[in-house]
mmCIF file of C-alpha atoms and ligand atoms in Angstrom:
data_model
loop_
_atom_site.group_PDB
_atom_site.id
_atom_site.type_symbol
_atom_site.label_atom_id
_atom_site.label_comp_id
_atom_site.label_asym_id
_atom_site.label_seq_id
_atom_site.Cartn_x
_atom_site.Cartn_y
_atom_site.Cartn_z
ATOM 1 C CA MET A 1 -131.657 8.814 -108.723
ATOM 2 C CA ALA A 2 -132.522 5.102 -108.386
ATOM 3 C CA ALA A 3 -129.232 4.138 -109.997
ATOM 4 C CA ARG A 4 -127.330 6.331 -107.619
ATOM 5 C CA GLU A 5 -129.027 4.864 -104.551
ATOM 6 C CA SER A 6 -128.243 1.371 -105.732
ATOM 7 C CA ILE A 7 -124.558 2.253 -106.207
ATOM 8 C CA LEU A 8 -124.423 3.853 -102.768
ATOM 9 C CA ASP A 9 -126.013 0.733 -101.262
ATOM 10 C CA GLU A 10 -123.419 -1.418 -102.953
ATOM 11 C CA ILE A 11 -120.598 0.807 -101.657
ATOM 12 C CA ARG A 12 -122.085 0.577 -98.153
ATOM 13 C CA ARG A 13 -122.247 -3.220 -98.373
ATOM 14 C CA CYS A 14 -118.637 -3.422 -99.614
ATOM 15 C CA ARG A 15 -117.428 -1.172 -96.814
ATOM 16 C CA ASP A 16 -119.322 -3.029 -94.109
ATOM 17 C CA ARG A 17 -118.064 -6.456 -95.131
ATOM 18 C CA GLY A 18 -114.534 -5.202 -95.918
ATOM 19 C CA SER A 19 -114.603 -6.194 -99.582
ATOM 20 C CA VAL A 20 -113.183 -4.344 -102.555
ATOM 21 C CA LEU A 21 -115.129 -1.417 -104.082
ATOM 22 C CA PRO A 22 -117.240 -2.121 -107.173
ATOM 23 C CA GLY A 23 -115.719 -1.211 -110.555
ATOM 24 C CA SER A 24 -118.425 1.393 -111.139
ATOM 25 C CA VAL A 25 -116.959 3.803 -108.556
ATOM 26 C CA TYR A 26 -114.052 4.374 -110.947
ATOM 27 C CA ARG A 27 -116.174 5.288 -113.966
ATOM 28 C CA ASP A 28 -119.645 6.429 -112.879
ATOM 29 C CA PRO A 29 -120.261 10.193 -113.481
ATOM 30 C CA GLU A 30 -122.736 10.382 -110.582
ATOM 31 C CA ILE A 31 -120.191 8.957 -108.172
ATOM 32 C CA PHE A 32 -117.649 11.445 -109.542
ATOM 33 C CA GLU A 33 -120.048 14.329 -108.792
ATOM 34 C CA ALA A 34 -120.850 12.887 -105.379
ATOM 35 C CA GLU A 35 -117.211 12.560 -104.372
ATOM 36 C CA ILE A 36 -116.477 16.138 -105.435
ATOM 37 C CA GLU A 37 -119.282 17.277 -103.132
ATOM 38 C CA ALA A 38 -118.421 14.922 -100.260
ATOM 39 C CA LEU A 39 -114.619 14.812 -100.378
ATOM 40 C CA PHE A 40 -113.157 17.644 -102.452
ATOM 41 C CA ARG A 41 -115.355 20.635 -101.595
ATOM 42 C CA PRO A 42 -115.714 20.391 -97.825
ATOM 43 C CA GLY A 43 -112.184 19.467 -96.753
ATOM 44 C CA TRP A 44 -108.574 20.318 -97.594
ATOM 45 C CA MET A 45 -107.400 19.183 -101.027
ATOM 46 C CA GLY A 46 -103.916 19.540 -102.489
ATOM 47 C CA VAL A 47 -103.909 21.570 -105.716
ATOM 48 C CA ALA A 48 -100.204 21.845 -106.667
ATOM 49 C CA CYS A 49 -96.869 22.646 -105.013
ATOM 50 C CA GLY A 50 -94.992 25.819 -104.114
ATOM 51 C CA GLN A 51 -92.362 24.505 -106.539
ATOM 52 C CA ASN A 52 -94.854 25.183 -109.361
ATOM 53 C CA VAL A 53 -94.513 28.927 -108.697
ATOM 54 C CA PRO A 54 -90.846 29.212 -107.681
ATOM 55 C CA GLU A 55 -90.462 32.982 -108.243
ATOM 56 C CA PRO A 56 -92.625 35.994 -107.373
ATOM 57 C CA GLY A 57 -94.821 36.679 -110.411
ATOM 58 C CA ASP A 58 -95.059 33.040 -111.532
ATOM 59 C CA LEU A 59 -98.580 31.934 -112.441
ATOM 60 C CA PHE A 60 -99.761 28.322 -112.421
ATOM 61 C CA PRO A 61 -103.358 27.536 -113.453
ATOM 62 C CA VAL A 62 -104.948 24.263 -112.341
ATOM 63 C CA GLN A 63 -108.269 22.553 -113.001
ATOM 64 C CA ILE A 64 -109.505 20.378 -110.200
ATOM 65 C CA ALA A 65 -112.860 18.882 -109.314
ATOM 66 C CA GLY A 66 -114.716 21.252 -111.642
ATOM 67 C CA HIS A 67 -112.890 24.389 -110.486
ATOM 68 C CA ALA A 68 -110.376 26.561 -112.361
ATOM 69 C CA LEU A 69 -107.843 28.006 -109.922
ATOM 70 C CA LEU A 70 -104.795 30.230 -110.335
ATOM 71 C CA LEU A 71 -101.727 29.951 -108.106
ATOM 72 C CA THR A 72 -99.268 32.793 -107.869
ATOM 73 C CA ARG A 73 -96.374 33.841 -105.680
ATOM 74 C CA ASP A 74 -96.596 37.430 -104.539
ATOM 75 C CA ARG A 75 -93.792 39.949 -104.028
ATOM 76 C CA GLU A 76 -93.321 38.839 -100.423
ATOM 77 C CA GLY A 77 -92.868 35.229 -101.538
ATOM 78 C CA GLU A 78 -96.278 34.014 -100.283
ATOM 79 C CA VAL A 79 -98.232 31.563 -102.408
ATOM 80 C CA ARG A 80 -101.748 32.787 -103.130
ATOM 81 C CA VAL A 81 -104.647 30.954 -104.725
ATOM 82 C CA PHE A 82 -107.468 32.705 -106.609
ATOM 83 C CA TYR A 83 -110.295 31.541 -108.787
ATOM 84 C CA ASN A 84 -108.974 31.707 -112.333
ATOM 85 C CA LEU A 85 -111.706 34.144 -113.237
ATOM 86 C CA CYS A 86 -111.446 37.705 -114.513
ATOM 87 C CA ARG A 87 -113.877 39.984 -112.710
ATOM 88 C CA HIS A 88 -114.989 41.618 -115.989
ATOM 89 C CA ARG A 89 -116.475 38.841 -118.147
ATOM 90 C CA GLY A 90 -115.051 35.803 -116.425
ATOM 91 C CA ALA A 91 -112.228 34.916 -118.823
ATOM 92 C CA LEU A 92 -109.490 32.559 -117.677
ATOM 93 C CA LEU A 93 -106.622 34.800 -116.613
ATOM 94 C CA ALA A 94 -104.027 32.189 -117.556
ATOM 95 C CA SER A 95 -104.466 28.913 -119.393
ATOM 96 C CA GLU A 96 -100.908 27.646 -118.953
ATOM 97 C CA PRO A 97 -97.991 28.314 -116.609
ATOM 98 C CA CYS A 98 -96.505 31.760 -117.322
ATOM 99 C CA ARG A 99 -95.182 34.898 -115.655
ATOM 100 C CA ALA A 100 -97.139 38.007 -114.731
ATOM 101 C CA GLN A 101 -95.975 40.795 -117.043
ATOM 102 C CA GLY A 102 -94.408 43.583 -115.011
ATOM 103 C CA GLY A 103 -95.761 42.047 -111.836
ATOM 104 C CA ARG A 104 -99.360 42.296 -113.052
ATOM 105 C CA ILE A 105 -101.831 39.603 -113.997
ATOM 106 C CA VAL A 106 -103.321 40.829 -117.279
ATOM 107 C CA CYS A 107 -106.520 39.323 -118.644
ATOM 108 C CA PRO A 108 -106.060 38.192 -122.259
ATOM 109 C CA TYR A 109 -109.656 39.164 -123.180
ATOM 110 C CA HIS A 110 -109.957 42.951 -122.636
ATOM 111 C CA GLY A 111 -106.782 43.710 -120.724
ATOM 112 C CA TRP A 112 -107.982 44.305 -117.170
ATOM 113 C CA SER A 113 -105.069 43.864 -114.813
ATOM 114 C CA PHE A 114 -104.625 42.707 -111.242
ATOM 115 C CA GLY A 115 -101.751 42.724 -108.731
ATOM 116 C CA LEU A 116 -100.102 39.527 -107.494
ATOM 117 C CA ASP A 117 -102.103 40.040 -104.307
ATOM 118 C CA GLY A 118 -105.303 39.992 -106.400
ATOM 119 C CA ARG A 119 -106.086 43.711 -106.149
ATOM 120 C CA PHE A 120 -107.738 45.279 -109.198
ATOM 121 C CA GLU A 121 -105.223 47.591 -110.885
ATOM 122 C CA SER A 122 -106.522 48.938 -114.175
ATOM 123 C CA ALA A 123 -108.877 48.535 -117.126
ATOM 124 C CA PRO A 124 -108.158 50.035 -120.568
ATOM 125 C CA HIS A 125 -110.468 53.003 -121.322
ATOM 126 C CA PHE A 126 -112.730 51.919 -118.484
ATOM 127 C CA ASP A 127 -115.125 54.866 -118.978
ATOM 128 C CA ARG A 128 -115.009 54.601 -122.798
ATOM 129 C CA THR A 129 -113.105 57.837 -123.174
ATOM 130 C CA ASP A 130 -109.498 58.716 -123.772
ATOM 131 C CA ALA A 131 -109.199 59.854 -120.164
ATOM 132 C CA ALA A 132 -107.233 57.666 -117.810
ATOM 133 C CA ALA A 133 -110.085 57.557 -115.310
ATOM 134 C CA GLY A 134 -110.783 54.128 -113.834
ATOM 135 C CA PRO A 135 -113.523 52.852 -111.577
ATOM 136 C CA SER A 136 -114.223 54.609 -108.286
ATOM 137 C CA ASP A 137 -112.242 53.542 -105.227
ATOM 138 C CA ALA A 138 -115.299 51.708 -103.921
ATOM 139 C CA ASP A 139 -115.691 49.800 -107.175
ATOM 140 C CA ARG A 140 -111.984 48.998 -107.349
ATOM 141 C CA ALA A 141 -112.132 47.427 -103.902
ATOM 142 C CA ASP A 142 -114.887 45.153 -105.170
ATOM 143 C CA LEU A 143 -113.174 44.157 -108.428
ATOM 144 C CA GLY A 144 -110.221 42.178 -107.098
ATOM 145 C CA LEU A 145 -109.624 38.492 -107.829
ATOM 146 C CA ILE A 146 -111.557 36.088 -105.637
ATOM 147 C CA PRO A 147 -109.219 34.391 -103.142
ATOM 148 C CA LEU A 148 -109.589 30.879 -101.760
ATOM 149 C CA ARG A 149 -108.785 29.679 -98.289
ATOM 150 C CA SER A 150 -105.349 28.123 -98.751
ATOM 151 C CA THR A 151 -102.217 27.113 -96.926
ATOM 152 C CA VAL A 152 -98.819 25.594 -97.695
ATOM 153 C CA TRP A 153 -97.503 22.561 -95.795
ATOM 154 C CA ARG A 154 -94.201 20.865 -96.735
ATOM 155 C CA ASP A 155 -94.457 22.883 -99.985
ATOM 156 C CA ILE A 156 -97.871 21.353 -100.821
ATOM 157 C CA VAL A 157 -100.527 23.958 -101.564
ATOM 158 C CA PHE A 158 -103.839 22.981 -99.941
ATOM 159 C CA VAL A 159 -107.161 24.651 -100.654
ATOM 160 C CA ASN A 160 -110.535 24.483 -98.945
ATOM 161 C CA LEU A 161 -113.249 25.245 -101.511
ATOM 162 C CA SER A 162 -116.173 25.418 -99.091
ATOM 163 C CA GLY A 163 -114.367 27.857 -96.803
ATOM 164 C CA ASP A 164 -115.590 26.181 -93.620
ATOM 165 C CA ALA A 165 -113.368 23.108 -93.171
ATOM 166 C CA PRO A 166 -111.823 22.587 -89.735
ATOM 167 C CA PRO A 167 -108.514 24.472 -89.389
ATOM 168 C CA PHE A 168 -105.761 22.926 -91.535
ATOM 169 C CA ASP A 169 -103.372 22.654 -88.572
ATOM 170 C CA ALA A 170 -105.852 20.447 -86.710
ATOM 171 C CA PHE A 171 -106.497 18.337 -89.824
ATOM 172 C CA ILE A 172 -102.802 17.711 -90.477
ATOM 173 C CA ALA A 173 -101.611 17.520 -86.827
ATOM 174 C CA PRO A 174 -101.364 13.693 -86.586
ATOM 175 C CA LEU A 175 -99.276 13.515 -89.774
ATOM 176 C CA GLU A 176 -97.211 16.560 -88.864
ATOM 177 C CA GLU A 177 -96.326 14.769 -85.631
ATOM 178 C CA ARG A 178 -95.389 11.602 -87.552
ATOM 179 C CA VAL A 179 -93.155 13.237 -90.206
ATOM 180 C CA ARG A 180 -91.604 15.969 -88.049
ATOM 181 C CA PRO A 181 -88.163 14.238 -88.035
ATOM 182 C CA TRP A 182 -88.076 14.774 -91.832
ATOM 183 C CA THR A 183 -87.659 18.497 -91.156
ATOM 184 C CA ALA A 184 -89.638 20.586 -93.639
ATOM 185 C CA ALA A 185 -87.205 23.507 -93.363
ATOM 186 C CA GLU A 186 -84.498 21.322 -94.955
ATOM 187 C CA LEU A 187 -86.478 20.643 -98.155
ATOM 188 C CA ARG A 188 -84.961 21.957 -101.397
ATOM 189 C CA ASP A 189 -86.667 21.773 -104.803
ATOM 190 C CA LEU A 190 -85.414 19.005 -107.076
ATOM 191 C CA SER A 191 -87.986 18.935 -109.878
ATOM 192 C CA SER A 192 -91.657 19.035 -110.710
ATOM 193 C CA VAL A 193 -93.370 17.357 -113.628
ATOM 194 C CA GLU A 194 -96.958 17.466 -114.881
ATOM 195 C CA TYR A 195 -98.639 14.224 -115.880
ATOM 196 C CA GLU A 196 -101.898 13.286 -117.529
ATOM 197 C CA ILE A 197 -103.170 9.970 -116.226
ATOM 198 C CA GLU A 198 -105.819 8.042 -118.148
ATOM 199 C CA ALA A 199 -107.390 6.712 -114.989
ATOM 200 C CA ASN A 200 -109.639 7.534 -112.087
ATOM 201 C CA TRP A 201 -107.849 9.413 -109.310
ATOM 202 C CA LYS A 202 -108.614 6.699 -106.736
ATOM 203 C CA LEU A 203 -106.679 4.108 -108.756
ATOM 204 C CA ALA A 204 -103.621 6.393 -108.559
ATOM 205 C CA ALA A 205 -104.051 6.748 -104.788
ATOM 206 C CA GLU A 206 -104.466 2.992 -104.360
ATOM 207 C CA ASN A 207 -101.418 2.284 -106.524
ATOM 208 C CA PHE A 208 -99.437 4.636 -104.315
ATOM 209 C CA LEU A 209 -100.302 2.471 -101.295
ATOM 210 C CA ASP A 210 -99.492 -0.768 -103.116
ATOM 211 C CA ALA A 211 -96.088 -1.997 -101.931
ATOM 212 C CA TYR A 212 -96.714 -5.420 -103.463
ATOM 213 C CA HIS A 213 -96.166 -4.155 -107.028
ATOM 214 C CA LEU A 214 -92.844 -2.450 -106.381
ATOM 215 C CA PRO A 215 -90.386 -5.327 -106.886
ATOM 216 C CA ILE A 216 -92.318 -6.564 -109.940
ATOM 217 C CA ALA A 217 -93.401 -3.399 -111.773
ATOM 218 C CA HIS A 218 -90.369 -1.282 -110.847
ATOM 219 C CA PRO A 219 -87.495 -3.798 -110.811
ATOM 220 C CA GLU A 220 -84.976 -1.011 -111.524
ATOM 221 C CA ILE A 221 -85.367 0.179 -107.948
ATOM 222 C CA GLY A 222 -83.855 -3.107 -106.860
ATOM 223 C CA GLY A 223 -83.938 -5.019 -103.640
ATOM 224 C CA GLY A 224 -86.544 -7.604 -104.670
ATOM 225 C CA PHE A 225 -89.075 -8.569 -102.039
ATOM 226 C CA SER A 226 -86.718 -8.423 -99.077
ATOM 227 C CA GLY A 227 -87.710 -4.837 -98.230
ATOM 228 C CA ALA A 228 -91.353 -5.067 -99.244
ATOM 229 C CA LEU A 229 -91.782 -8.029 -96.886
ATOM 230 C CA LEU A 230 -90.988 -5.676 -93.995
ATOM 231 C CA LEU A 231 -93.993 -3.503 -94.911
ATOM 232 C CA GLU A 232 -95.822 -1.930 -91.965
ATOM 233 C CA ASP A 233 -99.288 -0.391 -92.289
ATOM 234 C CA LEU A 234 -99.794 3.023 -90.680
ATOM 235 C CA GLU A 235 -103.159 4.547 -89.821
ATOM 236 C CA ILE A 236 -102.620 8.184 -88.947
ATOM 237 C CA SER A 237 -106.215 9.438 -88.792
ATOM 238 C CA GLY A 238 -109.557 8.728 -90.414
ATOM 239 C CA ASP A 239 -108.401 10.786 -93.403
ATOM 240 C CA ILE A 240 -104.735 9.789 -93.635
ATOM 241 C CA VAL A 241 -103.513 6.245 -94.320
ATOM 242 C CA GLY A 242 -99.973 5.115 -95.019
ATOM 243 C CA LEU A 243 -97.209 2.570 -94.808
ATOM 244 C CA ALA A 244 -93.575 2.283 -93.763
ATOM 245 C CA MET A 245 -90.883 0.122 -95.359
ATOM 246 C CA PRO A 246 -87.137 0.144 -96.021
ATOM 247 C CA GLN A 247 -85.929 2.713 -98.538
ATOM 248 C CA GLY A 248 -85.032 1.347 -101.951
ATOM 249 C CA TYR A 249 -87.120 -1.693 -101.082
ATOM 250 C CA GLY A 250 -84.210 -3.604 -99.643
ATOM 251 C CA PRO A 251 -80.530 -3.737 -98.888
ATOM 252 C CA GLY A 252 -78.238 -3.548 -101.888
ATOM 253 C CA SER A 253 -80.606 -1.342 -103.874
ATOM 254 C CA GLY A 254 -77.976 1.323 -104.332
ATOM 255 C CA GLN A 255 -80.158 4.068 -102.869
ATOM 256 C CA LEU A 256 -78.870 3.264 -99.411
ATOM 257 C CA GLU A 257 -75.403 4.309 -100.517
ATOM 258 C CA SER A 258 -76.599 7.594 -102.054
ATOM 259 C CA PRO A 259 -74.197 10.462 -101.347
ATOM 260 C CA LEU A 260 -77.114 12.933 -101.208
ATOM 261 C CA PRO A 261 -77.496 14.521 -97.770
ATOM 262 C CA ARG A 262 -80.093 13.150 -95.352
ATOM 263 C CA PHE A 263 -82.524 14.875 -93.013
ATOM 264 C CA SER A 264 -80.446 15.882 -90.012
ATOM 265 C CA GLY A 265 -82.962 15.017 -87.315
ATOM 266 C CA LEU A 266 -83.757 11.500 -88.487
ATOM 267 C CA GLY A 267 -82.902 8.863 -85.895
ATOM 268 C CA GLU A 268 -81.654 5.369 -86.746
ATOM 269 C CA GLU A 269 -85.164 3.902 -86.362
ATOM 270 C CA ARG A 270 -86.600 6.250 -89.032
ATOM 271 C CA GLN A 271 -84.001 5.629 -91.790
ATOM 272 C CA HIS A 272 -86.723 4.227 -93.990
ATOM 273 C CA LEU A 273 -89.531 5.261 -96.320
ATOM 274 C CA GLU A 274 -93.005 6.331 -95.216
ATOM 275 C CA ALA A 275 -95.820 6.970 -97.706
ATOM 276 C CA PHE A 276 -99.186 8.568 -96.977
ATOM 277 C CA VAL A 277 -102.427 9.330 -98.755
ATOM 278 C CA ILE A 278 -103.920 12.492 -97.299
ATOM 279 C CA LEU A 279 -107.528 12.094 -98.401
ATOM 280 C CA PRO A 280 -108.748 12.842 -100.799
ATOM 281 C CA ASN A 281 -105.982 13.498 -103.324
ATOM 282 C CA THR A 282 -102.562 14.264 -101.865
ATOM 283 C CA LEU A 283 -99.800 11.652 -101.795
ATOM 284 C CA LEU A 284 -96.617 12.155 -99.760
ATOM 285 C CA ILE A 285 -93.454 10.025 -99.515
ATOM 286 C CA VAL A 286 -90.648 10.864 -97.116
ATOM 287 C CA GLU A 287 -87.342 9.009 -97.302
ATOM 288 C CA PRO A 288 -84.012 9.701 -95.588
ATOM 289 C CA ASP A 289 -82.759 11.841 -98.508
ATOM 290 C CA ILE A 290 -85.832 12.756 -100.580
ATOM 291 C CA GLN A 291 -89.460 13.846 -100.361
ATOM 292 C CA GLN A 292 -91.923 13.207 -103.170
ATOM 293 C CA VAL A 293 -95.392 14.677 -103.536
ATOM 294 C CA ILE A 294 -98.111 13.720 -105.968
ATOM 295 C CA VAL A 295 -101.184 15.915 -106.187
ATOM 296 C CA LEU A 296 -104.037 14.279 -108.090
ATOM 297 C CA ARG A 297 -106.413 16.623 -109.879
ATOM 298 C CA PRO A 298 -109.461 14.728 -111.133
ATOM 299 C CA ARG A 299 -110.877 16.141 -114.365
ATOM 300 C CA SER A 300 -113.390 13.389 -115.106
ATOM 301 C CA PRO A 301 -114.054 9.837 -113.855
ATOM 302 C CA GLY A 302 -111.383 8.429 -116.181
ATOM 303 C CA PHE A 303 -108.887 11.279 -116.440
ATOM 304 C CA THR A 304 -106.619 12.838 -113.824
ATOM 305 C CA GLU A 305 -103.975 15.538 -114.012
ATOM 306 C CA GLU A 306 -101.085 15.168 -111.662
ATOM 307 C CA THR A 307 -98.216 17.244 -110.296
ATOM 308 C CA LEU A 308 -95.236 15.136 -109.282
ATOM 309 C CA ALA A 309 -92.779 17.194 -107.225
ATOM 310 C CA SER A 310 -89.537 15.955 -105.687
ATOM 311 C CA TYR A 311 -87.285 17.470 -103.044
ATOM 312 C CA VAL A 312 -83.764 16.845 -101.807
ATOM 313 C CA VAL A 313 -82.397 17.778 -98.406
ATOM 314 C CA SER A 314 -80.486 20.848 -97.171
ATOM 315 C CA ASP A 315 -78.272 23.347 -98.989
ATOM 316 C CA ALA A 316 -75.553 20.705 -99.198
ATOM 317 C CA SER A 317 -77.697 18.834 -101.768
ATOM 318 C CA GLN A 318 -77.195 21.731 -104.191
ATOM 319 C CA ARG A 319 -73.419 21.198 -104.479
ATOM 320 C CA LYS A 320 -72.093 21.079 -108.030
ATOM 321 C CA ASP A 321 -70.392 17.731 -107.495
ATOM 322 C CA LEU A 322 -73.806 16.200 -106.711
ATOM 323 C CA ALA A 323 -75.356 17.324 -110.021
ATOM 324 C CA SER A 324 -75.235 13.855 -111.571
ATOM 325 C CA GLU A 325 -76.790 12.266 -108.434
ATOM 326 C CA ARG A 326 -79.604 14.820 -108.545
ATOM 327 C CA ALA A 327 -80.165 14.181 -112.258
ATOM 328 C CA GLU A 328 -80.143 10.410 -111.689
ATOM 329 C CA LEU A 329 -82.655 10.710 -108.877
ATOM 330 C CA HIS A 330 -84.940 12.810 -111.073
ATOM 331 C CA GLN A 331 -84.700 10.242 -113.881
ATOM 332 C CA SER A 332 -85.529 7.369 -111.554
ATOM 333 C CA VAL A 333 -88.581 9.255 -110.206
ATOM 334 C CA LEU A 334 -89.763 9.808 -113.800
ATOM 335 C CA LEU A 335 -89.193 6.190 -114.769
ATOM 336 C CA VAL A 336 -91.283 4.901 -111.863
ATOM 337 C CA ASN A 337 -94.088 7.338 -112.584
ATOM 338 C CA ASP A 338 -94.109 6.486 -116.319
ATOM 339 C CA GLN A 339 -94.377 2.816 -115.426
ATOM 340 C CA ASP A 340 -97.248 3.567 -113.043
ATOM 341 C CA ALA A 341 -99.079 5.738 -115.609
ATOM 342 C CA ALA A 342 -99.146 2.816 -118.071
ATOM 343 C CA LEU A 343 -100.368 0.383 -115.401
ATOM 344 C CA LEU A 344 -103.092 2.809 -114.259
ATOM 345 C CA ALA A 345 -104.459 3.210 -117.779
ATOM 346 C CA GLY A 346 -104.822 -0.567 -117.903
ATOM 347 C CA LEU A 347 -106.569 -0.718 -114.514
ATOM 348 C CA GLN A 348 -109.043 1.924 -115.710
ATOM 349 C CA GLN A 349 -109.789 -0.025 -118.877
ATOM 350 C CA SER A 350 -110.541 -3.134 -116.873
ATOM 351 C CA ARG A 351 -112.855 -1.173 -114.542
ATOM 352 C CA SER A 352 -114.902 -0.171 -117.600
ATOM 353 C CA MET A 353 -116.036 -3.736 -118.172
ATOM 354 C CA ASP A 354 -118.997 -5.337 -116.434
ATOM 355 C CA VAL A 355 -116.616 -7.741 -114.750
ATOM 356 C CA GLY A 356 -114.384 -4.824 -113.632
ATOM 357 C CA GLY A 357 -115.300 -5.289 -109.983
ATOM 358 C CA ARG A 358 -114.486 -9.013 -109.941
ATOM 359 C CA THR A 359 -111.054 -8.557 -108.446
ATOM 360 C CA ARG A 360 -109.703 -10.262 -105.376
ATOM 361 C CA PRO A 361 -107.357 -8.254 -103.136
ATOM 362 C CA SER A 362 -104.613 -10.184 -101.419
ATOM 363 C CA PRO A 363 -105.477 -10.379 -97.715
ATOM 364 C CA SER A 364 -101.768 -10.226 -96.889
ATOM 365 C CA TRP A 365 -100.740 -7.285 -99.061
ATOM 366 C CA ASP A 366 -103.725 -5.112 -99.892
ATOM 367 C CA GLU A 367 -105.009 -4.108 -96.447
ATOM 368 C CA THR A 368 -103.646 -0.561 -96.913
ATOM 369 C CA ILE A 369 -105.626 -0.205 -100.143
ATOM 370 C CA LEU A 370 -108.770 -1.473 -98.429
ATOM 371 C CA ARG A 371 -108.263 1.047 -95.618
ATOM 372 C CA PHE A 372 -108.080 3.833 -98.215
ATOM 373 C CA GLN A 373 -111.299 2.518 -99.774
ATOM 374 C CA ARG A 374 -113.020 2.407 -96.373
ATOM 375 C CA ALA A 375 -111.934 5.977 -95.595
ATOM 376 C CA TRP A 376 -113.202 7.093 -99.031
ATOM 377 C CA ALA A 377 -116.525 5.271 -98.509
ATOM 378 C CA ASN A 378 -116.946 6.773 -95.044
ATOM 379 C CA ARG A 379 -116.551 10.263 -96.436
ATOM 380 C CA LEU A 380 -118.777 9.583 -99.428
ATOM 381 C CA LEU A 381 -121.513 8.060 -97.331
ATOM 382 C CA GLY A 382 -121.627 11.070 -95.062
ATOM 383 C CA ARG A 383 -119.430 10.607 -92.069
ATOM 384 C CA PRO A 384 -119.033 14.111 -90.693
ATOM 385 C CA LEU A 385 -115.633 15.760 -91.154
ATOM 386 C CA ARG A 386 -113.392 15.441 -88.149
ATOM 387 C CA ALA A 387 -110.734 17.900 -87.019
ATOM 388 C CA THR A 388 -108.262 15.089 -86.341
HETATM 389 S S1 FES B 1 -112.983 39.255 -119.312
HETATM 390 FE FE1 FES B 1 -111.114 39.918 -118.517
HETATM 391 S S2 FES B 1 -110.902 41.928 -119.208
HETATM 392 FE FE2 FES B 1 -112.784 41.285 -120.016
HETATM 393 FE FE1 FE2 B 2 -95.607 2.124 -108.824
#
């Protein structure tokens, strides 16, 4: 444990003097274990989006922070989250997105089946006879899938592994207040894509808060530095950091003239983009005519799975004559994320070298990233969870 203590001391020193985190926090397996315990288990983590299970009976398995979970949408349209664990011998109930056959989740190992609400339904030849007898009612009640505490906010599915986090509504209240004008009821699915990122999850979160790279790494978005220079840092709570800036990163980008409908309740002063990291792993962007969500699912220190889900606004966005605008928007979201995935793999490689921590954040641009790092360090080093 000596190594671990020395890393924690270094993180504490970096936090206290406001300097950048050491490269080891992006590659060290002990830090990875520690952050699962300190950040992912006790609080609310995003796991995927409602858009991943659009229809009742859809199944979407995810692996996150050492846990295999199964999302489904039940007959009433509610999203439910269970451990992806058959109650017989513990097989994975689904290993890729699929549909429940006949409204039942059937284990691929010995065929036990469960309802979309997790109730045990049947087991082939349970009593090893040809009779149709199953387990007793008491046993059946105890054989259902194991549910997790979960909730859906702006179509993001959040889970609390420990079961004793403060109520989600209290956790999210400061951000809910901030983004209320981008009315959640007006969101309509545009697309969702799964990514595999060859990088530590924190690099993806930091990149998300990095407005400085936008005009250089994503020139197709247009606007140059004129919009990025208007960047405003936002601190919403100890667990939520963000920024505000003009949409499309500047006038003349083309996005400002988009014919796609806008959120109806958005005043003149909010016709811009706001981006937030909801610690630990959920990234949210709201713009006048689009919402984007990235859920980061760490698999190992250097590998992260990601759901990227996009939304347009109101039923009017579904009009046939807007099909090409919707397709174009989807393509531009993919392009930006592909560009970021390549950059992140490079950042991870550099963090693997001894000199990986010898980076120098720009005091003018990178304050938002440093605030994310401070919030991460506070949680890792044991600041108690707060309700707000
Ligand atoms: S492990 Fe699922 S039916 Fe046996
Ligand atoms: Fe980017």
